[in-house]
Amino acid sequence: MTEKMIPDIVIGRLPVYLRALQRMVQEGRQVTSSQELGERLGISAAQIRKDLSQFGEFGKQGTGYQIDYLVDQIREILNVNQVWEIAVIGAGDIGSAVARYGGFANRGFAVRMIFDNNPEAIGKLVGSFTVQETAVMVPAIQQAGIQIAMIAVPANQAQEVADKLVEAGVKAILNYAPLSLNVPEDVHVQYIDPVIHLQRMTYYLE
Amino acid sequence: MTEKMIPDIVIGRLPVYLRALQRMVQEGRQVTSSQELGERLGISAAQIRKDLSQFGEFGKQGTGYQIDYLVDQIREILNVNQVWEIAVIGAGDIGSAVARYGGFANRGFAVRMIFDNNPEAIGKLVGSFTVQETAVMVPAIQQAGIQIAMIAVPANQAQEVADKLVEAGVKAILNYAPLSLNVPEDVHVQYIDPVIHLQRMTYYLE
DNA sequence: TAGATTGTTAATCGATTAACAATC
DNA sequence: TAGATTGTTAATCGATTAACAATC
């Protein structure tokens, strides 16, 4: 590790900036400022400037940021100026919805395979993918060199699946199963559990 | 606001503690410690004790925490010792998967209605719910007194839907559309966008 | 009792904000 | 030029951790 260390909390905000900036592009906007972006996102202008300054100088005094250019730069920082292939594990409601999700295109990701261990699901079509059996998962992922997987299996199978994914060389897991996973230090995990988000809000409700 | 103010970041960790504790209950465990819980979650024992101490004294020196009791206490703190009814807006892949999701039961939530503005979707069954037209959304939510909604419509319709939900009296929104929403201060919003999580991980990948 | 673990305090660490010189 | 906005510094604010008396 020779580069200066960037706080993970900063990395976590970059995708949010990128999403808002790409939306501005869609709106036909060409230039923005840290203030405008901050207002859209509910983040202070100072924080946005500070975050971006960790990676370089992307703006111009007096005028702000050229949106196209800033989008390109953030895409490069986040390594999403390429398409990452994804394996989806679990072909139930969630896995199927994710496999068919149209929102990955142009944001750096593409689902490439989907697996399930349920004999009734194996062989069926989900979007444009045939559901493969879990038994072939490790070699299939290895052969394709896939580094990113999404876990959408029941909670009691999720750790076992995670172990296999690690074995297959996966380095990033997006886990939809409602539990924390244990993985080696060099494997990244992010969690999506709607209940966690909901419970965070009910604290404030009557 | 008379109570002492609890940091939102602490509130955000409580659901994670709760999920792990409820899992321990399923495993037949009766007692745990801040150290054990911390190891499972990748959080320091000191932080867990500090977080819990914001709300009371739930443990015993020398022995730790009675899991059942701690679960009850956290459920009460988070207001999830009741069932919150949810309206789902959007009956596409994501909305349908969420409406059928079995993971809400016993965690404090129940989907009660689903809406879509696509004539082909209206009237169809999603799980045990008939998809209703968006035109009746505001009065239906008002009449049922529903305070929580999930937005699962395309990005370009999401703000419009959010405005209507606010009008209907909704106080908490879980937004699956990939953009930031603008809502009044007293309305809570949480976001689920798989791409945001993925991009946060690709930064660290080669 | 001896060992374990809590709840809490004080110290450390890190993140956010305010402010402004630089400059477009 | 005058106005606007960046990038950066220093100050503030808040969160995490270490340590330990209390006590089960």
XYZ file of C-alpha atoms (C1' of nucleotides) in Angstrom:
460
model
C 0.000 0.000 0.000
C 1.940 2.977 -1.259
C -0.842 5.339 -2.292
C -2.272 7.628 0.292
C -5.148 5.943 2.036
C -8.592 7.255 1.161
C -11.261 6.828 3.853
C -13.865 4.227 2.952
C -16.621 6.656 3.868
C -15.422 8.890 1.035
C -15.412 5.968 -1.403
C -18.969 5.257 -0.302
C -20.147 8.702 -1.358
C -18.570 8.681 -4.814
C -21.199 6.356 -6.337
C -23.892 8.698 -5.042
C -22.199 11.675 -6.643
C -21.797 9.704 -9.853
C -25.461 8.726 -9.955
C -26.580 12.333 -9.504
C -24.120 13.600 -12.098
C -25.228 11.021 -14.654
C -28.780 12.111 -14.021
C -27.755 15.689 -14.744
C -26.268 14.511 -18.035
C -29.614 12.937 -18.912
C -31.244 16.268 -18.138
C -28.946 17.891 -20.656
C -26.960 19.827 -18.070
C -23.325 20.620 -18.818
C -21.906 22.306 -15.725
C -22.640 22.101 -12.019
C -21.201 23.313 -8.732
C -20.489 21.672 -5.411
C -23.314 23.760 -4.005
C -25.903 22.575 -6.515
C -24.854 18.963 -6.248
C -24.932 19.222 -2.473
C -28.435 20.611 -2.480
C -29.676 17.723 -4.601
C -28.088 15.172 -2.327
C -28.471 16.783 1.067
C -24.697 16.942 1.516
C -22.650 20.071 2.233
C -20.788 21.686 -0.643
C -17.607 21.676 1.436
C -17.789 17.937 1.857
C -18.201 17.319 -1.830
C -15.204 19.501 -2.642
C -13.147 17.850 0.073
C -14.073 14.378 -1.116
C -13.221 15.121 -4.740
C -9.968 16.838 -3.772
C -8.735 13.495 -2.454
C -8.389 12.371 -6.056
C -7.370 15.475 -7.968
C -8.580 18.856 -9.154
C -11.639 18.453 -11.321
C -13.229 21.915 -11.217
C -12.575 25.493 -12.196
C -12.798 28.435 -9.850
C -15.712 30.634 -10.677
C -17.472 28.149 -12.933
C -17.656 24.787 -11.188
C -17.420 21.302 -12.683
C -17.851 20.171 -16.266
C -20.275 17.305 -15.667
C -19.099 15.035 -18.504
C -15.529 15.289 -17.350
C -16.318 14.726 -13.699
C -18.423 11.677 -14.568
C -15.509 10.222 -16.516
C -13.110 10.870 -13.668
C -15.307 9.304 -10.996
C -15.987 6.320 -13.223
C -12.272 5.836 -13.549
C -11.671 6.212 -9.818
C -14.352 3.629 -9.062
C -13.189 1.280 -11.814
C -16.585 1.323 -13.488
C -15.355 2.457 -16.890
C -15.447 -1.245 -17.707
C -18.142 -3.894 -17.432
C -17.911 -6.218 -14.441
C -19.534 -9.607 -14.855
C -21.713 -10.848 -12.047
C -22.886 -14.281 -10.921
C -26.239 -14.452 -9.148
C -26.791 -17.249 -6.645
C -30.415 -18.058 -5.977
C -33.206 -17.958 -8.548
C -36.096 -17.139 -6.244
C -38.004 -13.872 -6.311
C -35.043 -11.725 -5.367
C -32.439 -13.491 -7.485
C -34.734 -13.452 -10.501
C -35.573 -9.783 -10.092
C -31.884 -8.926 -9.801
C -30.968 -11.055 -12.815
C -33.565 -9.260 -14.914
C -32.826 -5.809 -13.507
C -32.310 -3.297 -16.283
C -30.428 -0.833 -14.111
C -26.967 -2.388 -14.423
C -26.391 -1.430 -18.045
C -24.243 1.686 -18.411
C -23.366 1.647 -14.755
C -20.556 -0.866 -15.064
C -22.167 -4.252 -14.441
C -23.749 -7.160 -16.266
C -25.233 -10.334 -14.833
C -23.706 -13.304 -16.642
C -24.931 -16.421 -14.851
C -27.465 -17.560 -12.284
C -27.465 -20.641 -10.052
C -29.921 -22.462 -7.822
C -29.935 -25.779 -5.986
C -33.659 -26.372 -6.363
C -34.276 -29.085 -9.028
C -37.465 -27.311 -10.056
C -35.607 -24.113 -10.819
C -32.624 -25.643 -12.617
C -32.885 -25.364 -16.387
C -35.526 -22.672 -16.333
C -35.014 -19.332 -18.023
C -34.581 -16.209 -15.923
C -34.366 -13.261 -18.241
C -31.912 -14.500 -20.835
C -30.103 -16.937 -18.515
C -30.676 -20.612 -17.916
C -30.547 -21.438 -14.223
C -27.563 -23.708 -13.567
C -27.181 -26.133 -10.706
C -25.100 -25.065 -7.736
C -22.820 -28.057 -8.204
C -21.202 -26.412 -11.245
C -20.994 -22.984 -9.645
C -17.374 -22.977 -8.492
C -15.822 -24.168 -11.769
C -18.143 -21.981 -13.849
C -17.201 -18.856 -11.919
C -13.523 -19.752 -11.966
C -13.506 -20.407 -15.669
C -15.255 -17.131 -16.429
C -12.931 -15.270 -14.067
C -15.893 -13.639 -12.371
C -14.986 -11.543 -9.339
C -18.401 -10.298 -8.228
C -21.379 -12.311 -6.993
C -24.771 -11.632 -5.474
C -26.192 -13.968 -2.870
C -29.976 -14.286 -2.971
C -30.524 -17.585 -1.172
C -32.260 -18.283 2.164
C -30.330 -17.152 5.248
C -29.449 -20.669 6.344
C -27.635 -21.385 3.081
C -25.924 -18.044 2.646
C -22.709 -18.682 4.580
C -22.182 -21.964 2.774
C -22.645 -20.223 -0.571
C -20.269 -17.450 0.495
C -17.607 -20.029 1.339
C -17.924 -21.544 -2.118
C -17.762 -18.163 -3.781
C -14.550 -17.389 -1.932
C -13.213 -20.733 -3.085
C -14.123 -19.778 -6.637
C -12.086 -16.600 -6.379
C -14.893 -14.090 -5.960
C -13.610 -10.854 -4.373
C -16.829 -8.898 -3.908
C -20.179 -10.132 -2.632
C -23.473 -8.307 -2.510
C -25.519 -10.212 0.035
C -29.314 -10.099 0.019
C -29.638 -12.778 2.712
C -30.504 -11.268 6.086
C -27.362 -12.112 8.016
C -23.731 -11.094 8.360
C -21.223 -13.190 6.434
C -17.761 -14.217 7.499
C -15.226 -14.002 4.697
C -11.457 -13.520 4.392
C -10.095 -9.997 4.708
C -9.460 -9.577 1.013
C -13.089 -10.262 0.100
C -15.484 -7.322 0.194
C -19.087 -7.699 1.308
C -21.982 -5.301 1.080
C -25.438 -5.949 2.448
C -28.942 -5.267 1.207
C -31.699 -6.043 3.692
C -34.825 -3.934 3.369
C -35.812 -4.703 6.956
C -32.635 -3.098 8.286
C -33.517 0.102 6.462
C -37.126 -0.018 7.598
C -36.243 -0.578 11.236
C -33.898 2.355 11.070
C -36.859 4.531 10.174
C -39.479 3.139 12.560
C -37.354 4.359 15.459
C -38.482 7.851 14.466
C -42.145 6.973 13.856
C -44.969 7.002 16.392
C -37.479 17.193 21.634
C -36.954 16.595 25.333
C -35.209 13.212 25.325
C -31.484 13.175 24.968
C -30.561 12.988 21.337
C -29.250 9.638 20.130
C -26.927 9.765 17.107
C -28.505 8.384 13.958
C -25.448 6.251 13.348
C -26.221 4.397 16.580
C -29.843 3.888 15.521
C -28.528 2.471 12.278
C -26.587 -0.248 14.071
C -29.419 -1.420 16.301
C -31.229 -3.325 13.526
C -27.976 -5.136 12.763
C -27.578 -6.124 16.394
C -31.197 -7.220 16.479
C -30.838 -9.382 13.391
C -27.779 -11.154 14.804
C -29.432 -11.653 18.196
C -32.561 -13.116 16.644
C -30.365 -15.466 14.698
C -28.757 -16.563 17.958
C -32.224 -17.267 19.335
C -32.885 -19.506 16.332
C -29.645 -21.301 17.107
C -30.946 -21.995 20.588
C -28.484 -19.699 22.323
C -29.541 -18.033 25.568
C -26.713 -15.695 26.563
C -24.119 -13.696 24.669
C -21.497 -11.029 25.327
C -20.546 -7.809 23.615
C -17.362 -9.543 22.561
C -19.073 -12.483 20.879
C -21.637 -10.281 19.151
C -18.874 -7.978 18.003
C -16.895 -10.828 16.502
C -19.905 -11.983 14.507
C -20.535 -8.519 13.174
C -17.044 -7.159 12.785
C -17.752 -4.411 15.316
C -15.769 -3.710 18.490
C -17.184 -4.910 21.789
C -16.732 -1.436 23.247
C -18.896 0.080 20.557
C -21.708 -2.368 21.124
C -21.689 -1.685 24.859
C -21.555 2.054 24.254
C -24.425 1.919 21.780
C -26.640 -0.130 24.080
C -25.800 2.048 27.074
C -27.520 4.942 25.327
C -30.822 3.252 26.047
C -30.335 1.543 29.401
C -28.544 -1.254 31.173
C -29.361 -4.558 29.552
C -26.515 -6.813 30.678
C -24.985 -8.320 33.772
C -21.328 -7.990 34.733
C -19.545 -11.282 34.447
C -22.230 -13.026 32.416
C -23.236 -10.793 29.509
C -26.661 -10.346 27.928
C -29.741 -12.535 28.136
C -30.532 -12.751 24.419
C -34.322 -12.973 24.704
C -34.421 -9.952 26.925
C -32.079 -7.880 24.764
C -34.091 -8.760 21.666
C -37.263 -7.537 23.376
C -35.600 -4.336 24.459
C -34.186 -3.493 21.045
C -37.496 -4.312 19.404
C -39.139 -1.850 21.732
C -36.534 0.831 21.112
C -36.955 0.467 17.343
C -40.761 0.320 17.567
C -40.845 -3.039 15.829
C -42.774 -4.844 18.565
C -45.769 -4.102 16.386
C -46.542 -4.754 12.722
C -46.131 -1.811 10.383
C -48.217 -1.924 7.222
C -46.480 -1.111 3.959
C -47.662 0.077 0.572
C -45.559 -0.940 -2.430
C -45.591 1.328 -5.470
C -44.576 -0.377 -8.700
C -45.452 -3.958 -9.647
C -42.482 -4.686 -11.880
C -39.771 -7.202 -11.030
C -38.558 -5.399 -7.929
C -41.965 -4.372 -6.600
C -43.316 -7.877 -7.120
C -40.328 -9.513 -5.439
C -40.657 -7.186 -2.472
C -44.410 -7.740 -2.204
C -43.872 -11.501 -2.101
C -40.802 -11.338 0.164
C -41.181 -13.705 3.090
C -38.623 -11.930 5.230
C -40.881 -9.254 6.668
C -42.898 -11.548 8.908
C -41.674 -11.487 12.519
C -39.480 -8.524 11.851
C -42.203 -5.933 12.241
C -43.558 -5.371 8.748
C -46.278 -6.558 6.394
C -46.989 -5.465 2.844
C -50.676 -4.541 2.593
C -51.165 -3.057 -0.872
C -49.435 -2.666 -4.218
C -49.966 -0.115 -6.971
C -48.947 0.354 -10.586
C -49.915 2.738 -13.356
C -49.463 0.230 -16.168
C -52.905 -0.923 -17.419
C -51.485 -4.379 -18.101
C -50.411 -4.785 -14.492
C -53.545 -3.413 -12.841
C -55.874 -6.131 -11.581
C -53.246 -8.838 -11.633
C -52.304 -10.811 -8.552
C -48.896 -10.303 -6.949
C -48.565 -12.733 -4.090
C -51.912 -12.300 -2.358
C -52.486 -8.724 -3.495
C -54.368 -7.366 -6.464
C -52.443 -4.586 -8.167
C -54.390 -1.346 -7.829
C -54.184 1.640 -10.117
C -52.071 4.575 -9.011
C -55.058 6.894 -9.243
C -56.515 5.408 -6.048
C -53.180 5.339 -4.218
C -53.474 8.500 -2.139
C -56.949 7.864 -0.733
C -56.214 4.167 -0.193
C -53.089 4.908 1.812
C -54.800 7.658 3.751
C -57.782 5.506 4.610
C -55.586 2.658 5.796
C -53.422 5.064 7.780
C -50.295 3.592 6.241
C -47.086 5.400 7.188
C -44.481 3.382 5.272
C -44.104 2.916 1.520
C -41.608 1.384 -0.852
C -40.974 2.975 -4.214
C -40.144 0.495 -6.971
C -40.965 2.485 -10.099
C -38.631 3.728 -12.860
C -36.344 6.604 -11.882
C -38.214 9.178 -13.931
C -41.458 8.538 -12.043
C -40.026 8.191 -8.558
C -40.090 11.838 -7.441
C -43.672 12.209 -8.598
C -44.647 9.097 -6.650
C -42.772 10.374 -3.600
C -44.707 13.641 -3.726
C -47.993 11.745 -3.757
C -46.898 9.536 -0.888
C -46.068 12.608 1.181
C -49.488 13.984 0.306
C -51.007 10.710 1.521
C -49.309 11.095 4.893
C -46.513 8.577 4.463
C -43.659 9.275 6.878
C -41.059 6.717 5.796
C -40.029 5.754 2.268
C -37.763 2.954 1.161
C -36.674 3.944 -2.325
C -35.493 1.340 -4.832
C -35.355 3.840 -7.697
C -31.786 4.900 -8.464
C -31.959 8.562 -7.535
C -32.129 10.837 -4.509
C -35.582 12.029 -3.511
C -36.566 15.418 -2.177
C -39.087 15.208 0.641
C -40.083 17.352 3.633
C -37.907 17.193 6.728
C -40.341 15.077 8.699
C -40.354 12.304 6.100
C -37.618 9.696 6.332
C -36.041 8.152 3.255
C -33.733 5.184 2.924
C -32.199 4.006 -0.321
C -31.565 0.612 -1.841
C -29.569 0.656 -5.066
C -27.444 -2.414 -5.729
C -25.216 -0.472 -8.105
C -24.195 1.948 -5.363
C -23.029 -0.999 -3.264
C -21.262 -2.637 -6.191
C -19.416 0.523 -7.185
C -18.269 0.919 -3.626
C -16.544 -2.447 -3.936
C -15.086 -2.137 -7.445
C -12.914 0.715 -6.189
C -10.921 -1.947 -4.346
C -10.852 -4.480 -7.209
C -8.266 -4.742 -9.960
C -13.172 -16.531 45.878
C -11.422 -15.895 41.018
C -12.754 -14.952 36.505
C -15.514 -12.591 33.411
C -17.907 -8.855 31.584
C -20.583 -4.833 32.077
C -21.329 0.397 31.881
C -18.803 4.537 31.777
C -15.078 7.859 31.597
C -11.356 10.011 29.428
C -8.297 9.886 25.570
C -7.764 9.237 20.894
C -8.916 9.302 16.481
C -11.306 10.753 12.373
C -14.749 13.374 9.820
C -17.090 17.650 8.893
C -17.376 22.463 8.502
C -16.080 27.243 8.090
C -13.370 30.367 5.994
C -10.514 32.310 2.551
C -6.732 32.968 -0.818
C -6.418 31.839 -5.495
C -8.246 32.387 -9.863
C -11.460 31.576 -13.625
C -13.386 44.294 -13.532
C -16.806 42.039 -10.354
C -18.829 37.844 -9.127
C -18.526 33.133 -8.445
C -16.541 29.007 -7.033
C -12.700 26.048 -6.399
C -9.119 23.549 -3.428
C -7.175 23.662 0.995
C -6.197 24.857 5.733
C -7.339 25.171 10.423
C -10.973 24.747 13.743
C -14.747 22.294 15.268
C -17.373 18.613 16.028
C -18.487 13.844 16.736
C -17.431 8.942 16.960
C -14.518 5.217 18.441
C -11.478 3.015 21.494
C -8.931 1.902 25.617
C -9.065 1.217 30.215
C -10.969 0.184 34.593
C -13.939 0.278 38.731
C -17.976 -2.140 39.793
C -20.040 -6.369 40.373
C -22.213 -10.652 38.967
